[in-house]
Structure formats: C-alpha cells, structure tokens
GROMACS .gro file of C-alpha atoms in nm:
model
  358
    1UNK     CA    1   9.609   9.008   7.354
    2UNK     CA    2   9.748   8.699   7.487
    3UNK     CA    3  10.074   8.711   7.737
    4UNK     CA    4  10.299   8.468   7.911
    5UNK     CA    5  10.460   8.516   8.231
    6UNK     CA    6  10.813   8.499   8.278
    7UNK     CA    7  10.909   8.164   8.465
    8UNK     CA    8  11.296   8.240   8.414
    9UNK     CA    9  11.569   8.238   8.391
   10UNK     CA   10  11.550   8.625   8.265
   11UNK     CA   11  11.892   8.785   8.195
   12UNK     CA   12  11.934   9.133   8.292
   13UNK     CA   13  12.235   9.292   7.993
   14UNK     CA   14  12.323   9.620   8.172
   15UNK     CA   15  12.232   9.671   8.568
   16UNK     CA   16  12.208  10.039   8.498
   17UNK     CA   17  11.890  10.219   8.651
   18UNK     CA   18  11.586  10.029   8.409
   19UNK     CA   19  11.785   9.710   8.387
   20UNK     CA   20  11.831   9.663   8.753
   21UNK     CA   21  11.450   9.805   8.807
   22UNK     CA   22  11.334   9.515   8.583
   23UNK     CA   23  11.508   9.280   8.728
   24UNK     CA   24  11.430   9.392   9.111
   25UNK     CA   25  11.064   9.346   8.975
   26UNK     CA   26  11.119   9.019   8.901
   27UNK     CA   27  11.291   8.879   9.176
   28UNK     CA   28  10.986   9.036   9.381
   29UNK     CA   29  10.776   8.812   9.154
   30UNK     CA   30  10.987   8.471   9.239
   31UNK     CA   31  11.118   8.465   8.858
   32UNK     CA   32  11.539   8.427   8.883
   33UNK     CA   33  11.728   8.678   8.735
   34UNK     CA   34  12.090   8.639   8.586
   35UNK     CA   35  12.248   8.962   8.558
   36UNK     CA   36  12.542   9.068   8.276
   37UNK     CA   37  12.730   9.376   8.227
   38UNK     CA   38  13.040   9.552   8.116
   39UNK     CA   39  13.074   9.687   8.473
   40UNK     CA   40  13.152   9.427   8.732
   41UNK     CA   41  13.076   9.688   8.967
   42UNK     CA   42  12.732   9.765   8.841
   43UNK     CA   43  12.648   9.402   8.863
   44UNK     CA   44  12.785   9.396   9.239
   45UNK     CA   45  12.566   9.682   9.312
   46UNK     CA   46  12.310   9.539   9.144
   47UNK     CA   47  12.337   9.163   9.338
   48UNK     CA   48  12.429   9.328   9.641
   49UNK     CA   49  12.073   9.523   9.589
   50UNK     CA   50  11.923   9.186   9.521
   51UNK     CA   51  11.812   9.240   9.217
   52UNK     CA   52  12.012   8.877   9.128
   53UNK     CA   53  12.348   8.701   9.064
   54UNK     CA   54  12.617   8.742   8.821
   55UNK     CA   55  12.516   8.509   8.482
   56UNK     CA   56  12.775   8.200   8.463
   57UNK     CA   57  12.851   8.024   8.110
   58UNK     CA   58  12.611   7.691   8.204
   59UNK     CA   59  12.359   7.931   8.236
   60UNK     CA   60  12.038   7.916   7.993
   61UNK     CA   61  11.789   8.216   8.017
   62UNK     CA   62  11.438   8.221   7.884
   63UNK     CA   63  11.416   8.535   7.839
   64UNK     CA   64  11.715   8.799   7.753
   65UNK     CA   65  11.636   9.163   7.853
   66UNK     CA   66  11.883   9.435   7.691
   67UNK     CA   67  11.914   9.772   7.850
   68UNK     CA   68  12.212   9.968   7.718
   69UNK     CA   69  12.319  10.282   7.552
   70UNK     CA   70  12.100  10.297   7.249
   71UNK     CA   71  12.460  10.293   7.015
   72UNK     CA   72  12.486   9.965   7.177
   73UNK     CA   73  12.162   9.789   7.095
   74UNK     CA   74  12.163   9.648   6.775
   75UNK     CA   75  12.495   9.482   6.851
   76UNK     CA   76  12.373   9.356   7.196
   77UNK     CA   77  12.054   9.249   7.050
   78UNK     CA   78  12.222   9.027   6.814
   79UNK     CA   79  12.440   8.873   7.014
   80UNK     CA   80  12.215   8.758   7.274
   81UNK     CA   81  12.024   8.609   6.973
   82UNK     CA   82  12.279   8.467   6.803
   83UNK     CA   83  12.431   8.279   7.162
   84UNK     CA   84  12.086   8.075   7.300
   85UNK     CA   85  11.786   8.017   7.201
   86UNK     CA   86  11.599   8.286   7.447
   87UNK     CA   87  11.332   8.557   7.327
   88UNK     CA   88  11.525   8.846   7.360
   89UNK     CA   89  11.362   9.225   7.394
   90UNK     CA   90  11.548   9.520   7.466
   91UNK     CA   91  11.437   9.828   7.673
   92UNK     CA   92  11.551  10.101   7.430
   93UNK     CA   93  11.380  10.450   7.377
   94UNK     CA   94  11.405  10.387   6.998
   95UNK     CA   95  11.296  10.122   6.823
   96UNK     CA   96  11.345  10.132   6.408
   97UNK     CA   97  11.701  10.138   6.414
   98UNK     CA   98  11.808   9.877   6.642
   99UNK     CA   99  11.499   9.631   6.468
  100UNK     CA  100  11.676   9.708   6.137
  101UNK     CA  101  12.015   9.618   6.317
  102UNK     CA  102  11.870   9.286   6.340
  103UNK     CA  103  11.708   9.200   6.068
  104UNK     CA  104  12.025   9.307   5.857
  105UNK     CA  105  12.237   9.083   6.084
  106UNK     CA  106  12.060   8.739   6.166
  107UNK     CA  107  11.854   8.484   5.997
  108UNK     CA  108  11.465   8.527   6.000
  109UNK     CA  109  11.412   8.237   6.225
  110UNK     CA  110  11.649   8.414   6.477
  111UNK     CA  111  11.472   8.743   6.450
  112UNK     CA  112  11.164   8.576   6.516
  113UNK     CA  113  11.255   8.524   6.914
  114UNK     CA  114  11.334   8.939   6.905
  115UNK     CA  115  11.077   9.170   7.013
  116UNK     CA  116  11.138   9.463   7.101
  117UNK     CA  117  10.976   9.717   7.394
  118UNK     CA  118  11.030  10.032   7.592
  119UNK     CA  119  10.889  10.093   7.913
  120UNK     CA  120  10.818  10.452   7.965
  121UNK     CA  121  10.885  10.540   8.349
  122UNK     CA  122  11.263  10.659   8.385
  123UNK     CA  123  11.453  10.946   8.636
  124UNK     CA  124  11.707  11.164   8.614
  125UNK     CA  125  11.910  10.981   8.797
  126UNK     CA  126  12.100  10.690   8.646
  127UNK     CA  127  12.308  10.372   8.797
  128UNK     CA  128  12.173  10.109   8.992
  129UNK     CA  129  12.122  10.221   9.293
  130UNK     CA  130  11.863  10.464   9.171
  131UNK     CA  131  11.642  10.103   9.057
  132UNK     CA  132  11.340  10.033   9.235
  133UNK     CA  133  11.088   9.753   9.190
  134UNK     CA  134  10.817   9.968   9.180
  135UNK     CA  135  10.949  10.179   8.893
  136UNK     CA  136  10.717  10.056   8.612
  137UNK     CA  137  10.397   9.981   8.897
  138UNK     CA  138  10.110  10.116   8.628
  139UNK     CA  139  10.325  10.308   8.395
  140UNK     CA  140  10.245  10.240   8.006
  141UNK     CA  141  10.533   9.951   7.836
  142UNK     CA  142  10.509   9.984   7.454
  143UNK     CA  143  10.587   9.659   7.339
  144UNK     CA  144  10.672   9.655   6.951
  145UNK     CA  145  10.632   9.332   6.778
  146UNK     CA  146  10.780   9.312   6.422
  147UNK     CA  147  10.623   9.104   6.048
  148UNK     CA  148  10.856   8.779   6.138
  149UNK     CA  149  10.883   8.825   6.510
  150UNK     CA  150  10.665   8.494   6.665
  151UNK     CA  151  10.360   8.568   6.882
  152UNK     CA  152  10.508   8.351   7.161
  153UNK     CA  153  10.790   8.555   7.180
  154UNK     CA  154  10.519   8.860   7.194
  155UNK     CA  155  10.346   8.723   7.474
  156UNK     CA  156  10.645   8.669   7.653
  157UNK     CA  157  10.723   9.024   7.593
  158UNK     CA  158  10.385   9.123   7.746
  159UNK     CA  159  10.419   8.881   8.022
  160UNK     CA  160  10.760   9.048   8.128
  161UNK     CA  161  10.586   9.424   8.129
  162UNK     CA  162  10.258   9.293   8.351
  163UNK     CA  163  10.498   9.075   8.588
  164UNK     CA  164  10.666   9.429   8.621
  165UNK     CA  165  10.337   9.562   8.679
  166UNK     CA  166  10.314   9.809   8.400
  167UNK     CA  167  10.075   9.813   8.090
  168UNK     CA  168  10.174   9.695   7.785
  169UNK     CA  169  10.106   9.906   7.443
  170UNK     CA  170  10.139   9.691   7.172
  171UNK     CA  171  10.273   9.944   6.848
  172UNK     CA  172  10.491   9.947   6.580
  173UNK     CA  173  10.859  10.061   6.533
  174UNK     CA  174  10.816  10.374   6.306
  175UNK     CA  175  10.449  10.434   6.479
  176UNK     CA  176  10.674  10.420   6.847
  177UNK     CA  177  10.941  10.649   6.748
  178UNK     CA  178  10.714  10.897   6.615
  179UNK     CA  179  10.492  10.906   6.927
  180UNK     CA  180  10.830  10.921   7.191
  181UNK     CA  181  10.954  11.207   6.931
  182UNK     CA  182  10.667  11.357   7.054
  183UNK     CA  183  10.611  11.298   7.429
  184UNK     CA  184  10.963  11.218   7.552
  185UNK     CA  185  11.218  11.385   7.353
  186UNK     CA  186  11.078  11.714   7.217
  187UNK     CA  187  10.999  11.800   7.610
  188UNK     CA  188  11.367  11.660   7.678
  189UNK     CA  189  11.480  11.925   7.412
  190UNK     CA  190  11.241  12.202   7.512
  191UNK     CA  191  11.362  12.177   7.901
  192UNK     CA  192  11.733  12.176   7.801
  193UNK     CA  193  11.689  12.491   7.594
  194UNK     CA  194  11.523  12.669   7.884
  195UNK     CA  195  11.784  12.542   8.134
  196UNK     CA  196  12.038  12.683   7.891
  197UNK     CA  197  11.901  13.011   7.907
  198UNK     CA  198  11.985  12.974   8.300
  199UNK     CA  199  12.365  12.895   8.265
  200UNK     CA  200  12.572  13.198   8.373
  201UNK     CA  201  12.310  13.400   8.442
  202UNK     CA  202  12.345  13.671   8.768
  203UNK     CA  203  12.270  13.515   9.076
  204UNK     CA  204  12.067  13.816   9.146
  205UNK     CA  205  11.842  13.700   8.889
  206UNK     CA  206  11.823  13.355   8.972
  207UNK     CA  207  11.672  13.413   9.305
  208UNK     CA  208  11.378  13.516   9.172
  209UNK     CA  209  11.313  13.156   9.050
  210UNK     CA  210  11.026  12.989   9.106
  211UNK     CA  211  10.799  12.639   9.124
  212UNK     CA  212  10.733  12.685   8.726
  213UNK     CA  213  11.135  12.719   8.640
  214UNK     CA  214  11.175  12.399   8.837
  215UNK     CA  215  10.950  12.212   8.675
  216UNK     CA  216  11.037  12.277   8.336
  217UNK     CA  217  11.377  12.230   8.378
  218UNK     CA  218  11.407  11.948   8.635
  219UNK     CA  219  11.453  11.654   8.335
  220UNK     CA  220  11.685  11.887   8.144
  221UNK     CA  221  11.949  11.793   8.425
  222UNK     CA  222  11.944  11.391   8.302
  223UNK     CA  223  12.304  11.235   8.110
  224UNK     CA  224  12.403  11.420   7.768
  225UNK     CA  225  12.594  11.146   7.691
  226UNK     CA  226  12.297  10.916   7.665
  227UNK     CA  227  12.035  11.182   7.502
  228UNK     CA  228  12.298  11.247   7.212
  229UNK     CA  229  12.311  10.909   7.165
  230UNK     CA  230  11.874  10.891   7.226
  231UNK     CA  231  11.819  11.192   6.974
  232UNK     CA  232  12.070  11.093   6.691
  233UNK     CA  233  11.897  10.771   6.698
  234UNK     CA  234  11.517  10.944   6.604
  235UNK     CA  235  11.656  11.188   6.399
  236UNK     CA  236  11.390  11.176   6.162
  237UNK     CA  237  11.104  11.204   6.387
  238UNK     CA  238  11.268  11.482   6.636
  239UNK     CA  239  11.357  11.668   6.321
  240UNK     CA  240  10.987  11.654   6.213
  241UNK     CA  241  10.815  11.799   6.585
  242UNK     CA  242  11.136  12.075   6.629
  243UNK     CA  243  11.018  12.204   6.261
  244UNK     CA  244  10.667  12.241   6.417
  245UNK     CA  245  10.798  12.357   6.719
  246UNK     CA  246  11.026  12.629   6.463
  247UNK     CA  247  10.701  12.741   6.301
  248UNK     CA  248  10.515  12.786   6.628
  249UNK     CA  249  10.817  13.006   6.754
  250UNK     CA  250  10.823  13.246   6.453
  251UNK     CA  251  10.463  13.262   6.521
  252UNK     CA  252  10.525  13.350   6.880
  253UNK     CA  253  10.825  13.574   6.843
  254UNK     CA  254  10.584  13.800   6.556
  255UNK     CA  255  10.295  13.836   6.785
  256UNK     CA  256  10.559  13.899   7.071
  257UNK     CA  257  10.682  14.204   6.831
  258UNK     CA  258  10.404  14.327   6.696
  259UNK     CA  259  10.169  14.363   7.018
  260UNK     CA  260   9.968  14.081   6.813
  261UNK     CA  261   9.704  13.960   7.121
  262UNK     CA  262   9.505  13.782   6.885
  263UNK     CA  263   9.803  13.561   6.765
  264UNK     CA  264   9.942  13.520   7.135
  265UNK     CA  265   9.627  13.426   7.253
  266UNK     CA  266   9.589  13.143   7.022
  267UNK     CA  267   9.921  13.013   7.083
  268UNK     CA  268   9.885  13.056   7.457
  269UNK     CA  269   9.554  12.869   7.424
  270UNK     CA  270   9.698  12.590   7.164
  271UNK     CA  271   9.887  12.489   7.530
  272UNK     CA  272   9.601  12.495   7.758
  273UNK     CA  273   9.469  12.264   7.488
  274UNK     CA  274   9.731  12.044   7.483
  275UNK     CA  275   9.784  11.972   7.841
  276UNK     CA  276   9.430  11.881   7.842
  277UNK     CA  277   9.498  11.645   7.608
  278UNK     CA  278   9.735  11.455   7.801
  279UNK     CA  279   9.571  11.160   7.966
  280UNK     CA  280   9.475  11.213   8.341
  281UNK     CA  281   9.478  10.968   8.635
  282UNK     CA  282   9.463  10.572   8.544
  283UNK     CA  283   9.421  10.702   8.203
  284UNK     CA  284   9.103  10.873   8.251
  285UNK     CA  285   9.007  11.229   8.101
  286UNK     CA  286   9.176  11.490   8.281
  287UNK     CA  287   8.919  11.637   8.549
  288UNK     CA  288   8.945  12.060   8.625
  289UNK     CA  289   9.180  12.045   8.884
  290UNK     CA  290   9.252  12.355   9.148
  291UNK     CA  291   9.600  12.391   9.342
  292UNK     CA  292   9.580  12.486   9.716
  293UNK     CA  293   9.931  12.662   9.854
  294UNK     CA  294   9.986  12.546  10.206
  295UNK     CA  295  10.323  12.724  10.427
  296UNK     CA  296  10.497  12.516  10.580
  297UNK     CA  297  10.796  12.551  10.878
  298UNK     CA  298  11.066  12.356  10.695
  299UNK     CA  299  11.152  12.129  10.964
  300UNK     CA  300  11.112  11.751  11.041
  301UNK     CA  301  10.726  11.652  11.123
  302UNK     CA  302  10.547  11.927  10.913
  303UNK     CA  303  10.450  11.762  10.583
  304UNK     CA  304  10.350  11.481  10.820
  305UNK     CA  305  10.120  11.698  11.005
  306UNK     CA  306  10.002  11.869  10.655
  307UNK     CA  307   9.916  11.548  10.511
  308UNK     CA  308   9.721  11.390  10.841
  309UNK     CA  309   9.524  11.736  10.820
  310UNK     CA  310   9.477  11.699  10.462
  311UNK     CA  311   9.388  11.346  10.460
  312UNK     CA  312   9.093  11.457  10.793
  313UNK     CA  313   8.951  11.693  10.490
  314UNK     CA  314   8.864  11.312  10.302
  315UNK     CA  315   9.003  11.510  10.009
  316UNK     CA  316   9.193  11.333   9.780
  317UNK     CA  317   9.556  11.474   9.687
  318UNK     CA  318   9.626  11.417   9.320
  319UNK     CA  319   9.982  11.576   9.306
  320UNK     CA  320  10.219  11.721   9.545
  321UNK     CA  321  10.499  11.973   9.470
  322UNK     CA  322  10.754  12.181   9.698
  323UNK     CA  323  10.873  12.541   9.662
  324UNK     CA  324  11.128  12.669   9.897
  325UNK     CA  325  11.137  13.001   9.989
  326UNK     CA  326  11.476  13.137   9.970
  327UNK     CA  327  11.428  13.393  10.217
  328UNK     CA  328  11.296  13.243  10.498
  329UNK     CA  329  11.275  12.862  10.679
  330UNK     CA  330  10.939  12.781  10.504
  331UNK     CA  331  10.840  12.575  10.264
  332UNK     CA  332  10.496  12.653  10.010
  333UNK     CA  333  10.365  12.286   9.962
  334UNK     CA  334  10.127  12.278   9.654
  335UNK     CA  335   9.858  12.053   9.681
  336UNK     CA  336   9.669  11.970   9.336
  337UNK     CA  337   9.284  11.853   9.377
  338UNK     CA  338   8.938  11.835   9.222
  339UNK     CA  339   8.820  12.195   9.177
  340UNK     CA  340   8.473  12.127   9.334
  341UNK     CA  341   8.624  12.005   9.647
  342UNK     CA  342   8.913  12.285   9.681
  343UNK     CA  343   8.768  12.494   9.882
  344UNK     CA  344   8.634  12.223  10.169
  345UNK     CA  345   9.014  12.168  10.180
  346UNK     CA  346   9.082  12.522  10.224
  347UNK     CA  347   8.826  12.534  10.539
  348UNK     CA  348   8.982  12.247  10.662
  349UNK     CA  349   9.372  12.338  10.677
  350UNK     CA  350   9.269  12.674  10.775
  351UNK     CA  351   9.073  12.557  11.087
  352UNK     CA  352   9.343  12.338  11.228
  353UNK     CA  353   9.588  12.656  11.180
  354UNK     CA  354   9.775  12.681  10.860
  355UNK     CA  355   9.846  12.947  10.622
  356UNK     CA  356   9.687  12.881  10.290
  357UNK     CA  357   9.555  13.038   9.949
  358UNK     CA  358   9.452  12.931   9.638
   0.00000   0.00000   0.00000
C-alpha cells in the first residue's frame, strides 16, 4: 500500500513517553517537529531531550500527531482538525470511540484528513524522559483508516510509522480494538490480578519468588490512572475475552477440585498452544527454543565476559533474562536459543569456566 513520508512540520500533542519517542524518531530522520502540551515542563524535557521546540501560533504543521490520555482523544482530535488544515492521527490504544468522537463532531471533509493509528511498543515507565528514538525500530504500527478518511492522509499515516521505523498494519477500528482486547489488555488484566495476589503477602513467602513471578507481573506495575481510562474505553471487547477467560477458570478451578488430569491437561496444553501461536522473530514461526542458565558473580564486567564467551560459541542469543538470587551475590542469567544448538553452547561456557545447566 502506498505511503508518504513525513517532510514536516509534524506536531507532537503530548511529550509524554510515545509522543516524545515519535517525535525523537523524527528529528533523527531530518523531519522538524513542533511540540504542544498541557505541561510546559514536559515540553522542556522533551526540547531539552531534542526531540524539538515548543509550537508557536505562525506555525503550520503537516502532519498533527495526538498522544494523550485516551479520555482526551476525541476532543484533541477535533481540535487539531478543526484549527489547520494538517492530517491529523492520534497514537491511542483504542480506536472506535475516539473515530466516533469525530465523526459526531466535524464535517466529513474534515474527517477526511483524520486517520487514526496505534503503534504497539510501549514501557512501564511513562514521561519523557523514558522516550527513545528507537522505541518503534521494527515493532508492528496498526494504522486504521476510516469509509471518508482520504488515502493521502493514509499514506501519510504510513509514512509517519516507516519514518519511525516500525511496520504499519493497516485494520479497522472495531477489527483493532478487538485484536488489542486480546493481546494487550487481557494480559494487562491477567498480570494485575496475579500481582494482586502478591500485595500484603508475608515476606517469608515472597522470597521464594522467582524468574516466572517476575515476568508475569512486571507490566502489571504500569499507571492505573491511564489503564482505567484504556479499559473503560474497550469495554465491549475486554468484556468479551474476560468472559472466555471466566469460563476457562471454572474449567480450571473443577479439574483443580476434582483431581480431573484429563481436564487440567487440556487447559495446561490450550497454553503451550497458544504461546506457539504468537509470532516468533521478524514475524517468522516460532522455532523450539531451549534456555541455558548461566551463574553469574553480580559485579561489574561479568555479563560482559558472559556475552564475549557466548558470542565465541557463534550461537545466536534470542532472549536474555536476569534472576537474582536473594541469598547470595550471584546472578542466574537465562539465555534463550535454538534447541539444536543448546548444547554446543553449553560445551562452550562450560570450557571457559562457568557454571551452567539447562
């Protein structure tokens, strides 16, 4: 499908973490980047960061990006529409609602310069200085063209996500909000309910955590504030995966009682299933992967010297994660590779000295 590249100006409405990322991306492509938001100190930050300069009234954007709070979209949207003549997109995690903001609240041949997109790359952490150029750098951009919207302003849309360097995924509104429902905030949901189950419990207990508790929990710790505002906003489609999710549970919780293997095993295997299905590296199929467990001294130099050994192995390292050991000054580093070429790596970091398993 055809794109344009951004020549600018682009205006940045809210330097919070995606705003400022997108417009850090395109100052590192050239474009200029006028930058808008409720906090003047956000939009220091964000020009001290150099992400670009404060927007002035003379100024006349091309392109209008809008990355707020999701209860502030649909009015943003329309006012950037309704004060130049710019394409404007927004950067929302929803789509349906703030699209049916608009085309309640302009005229058709304004709501044909509105397009709306979503890149999906993100962190916990919020504000601009947790932006970075490189946070979109091959992640998927849904970009979610509407029946009046103009295919000029689509391409521009595209143009935006590949000057970013992600990959635009051209979808509709209701067919997007189903499919984040799905991937983003059930597993936002599903984390926070887990992490609940953590508040005020013994310390005792808690130091028997390990790697898996992290990772399940780690994106429960992102801004309530803004997933109240995210989930109220998909209502329908969260509602529909939690009443699978419900219907699993009772399933689970039966077998649980009963001593039903049969039943566990199926749900147990229903996951196995679906992390398969998730898409593997560049979007390939996922490949049989193996983790190797490497300790390591927890002091400067050592992942250094575990990756220069791991990279003599000619190996190649498809994930990385790091467990500390509460007890002691070492670190178990967990290295995630091709299955057929685990143990070579296993030979290798076990000649040149360190503790492994698999």
């Amino acid at each position: 499908m055809a794109s344009t590249a951004p020549t600018g100006p682009v205006e940045i409405i809210g330097t919070g973490l995606v705003g400022t990322s997108i417009a850090l991306a395109c100052r590192r492509a050239g474009v200029e980047v006028l930058l808008t938001d409720v906090s003047s100190e956000h939009v220091r930050t964000a020009s001290g960061l150099g992400a670009g300069r404060p927007r002035v009234p003379a100024d006349r954007p091309q392109l209008v990006v809008v990355a707020v709070p999701p209860d502030r979209l649909g009015e943003e949207i329309v006012s950037a529409l309704t004060a130049s003549d710019a394409v404007v997109t927004d950067v929302g995690s929803i789509k349906s609602q703030p699209l049916a903001h608009v085309l309640a609240a302009v005229a058709e041949h304004e709501a044909a310069r509105y397009v709306g997109s979503h890149p999906m790359a993100g962190s916990e952490r919020s504000g601009p200085l947790a932006a970075s150029a490189s946070l979109f750098d091959g992640r998927p951009w849904a970009v979610v063209p509407h029946a009046a919207a103009a295919p000029s302003a689509t391409a521009l849309v595209r143009g935006l996500a590949e000057l970013c360097g992600a990959v635009p995924l051209e979808l509709e509104a209701a067919e997007h909000d189903r499919a984040v429902a799905r991937t983003s905030h059930l597993p936002h949901l599903a984390a926070v309910l887990v992490a609940g189950r953590l508040a005020g419990v013994p310390p005792r207990d808690l130091a028997l955590s390990g790697q898996g508790v992290r990772d399940v929990t780690r994106i429960a710790g992102s801004d309530p504030s803004l997933w109240e505002q995210i989930v109220t906003a998909n209502a329908p489609a969260v509602l529909e995966v939690l009443g699978e999710v419900r219907e699993q549970l009772d399933v689970l919780i039966a077998a649980v009682d009963a001593g039903e293997r049969t039943a566990l095993h199926d749900v147990l295997a229903r996951g196995v299933r679906g992390t398969q299905a998730i898409p593997g590296k560049h979007g390939a199929p996922t490949r049989a992967m193996v983790a190797v467990f490497v300790a390591v001294p927890d002091h400067p130099g050592e992942l250094a010297r575990l990756f220069a050994d791991a990279g003599a192995s000619e190996v190649n390292i498809e994930d990385v994660r790091i467990d500390h050991d509460p007890g002691r000054e070492v670190g178990q580093v967990e290295l995630l590779v091709d299955e057929g070429r685990s143990q070579h790596l296993l030979d290798t970091l076990e000649s040149r000295g360190w503790v492994t398993h698999r």
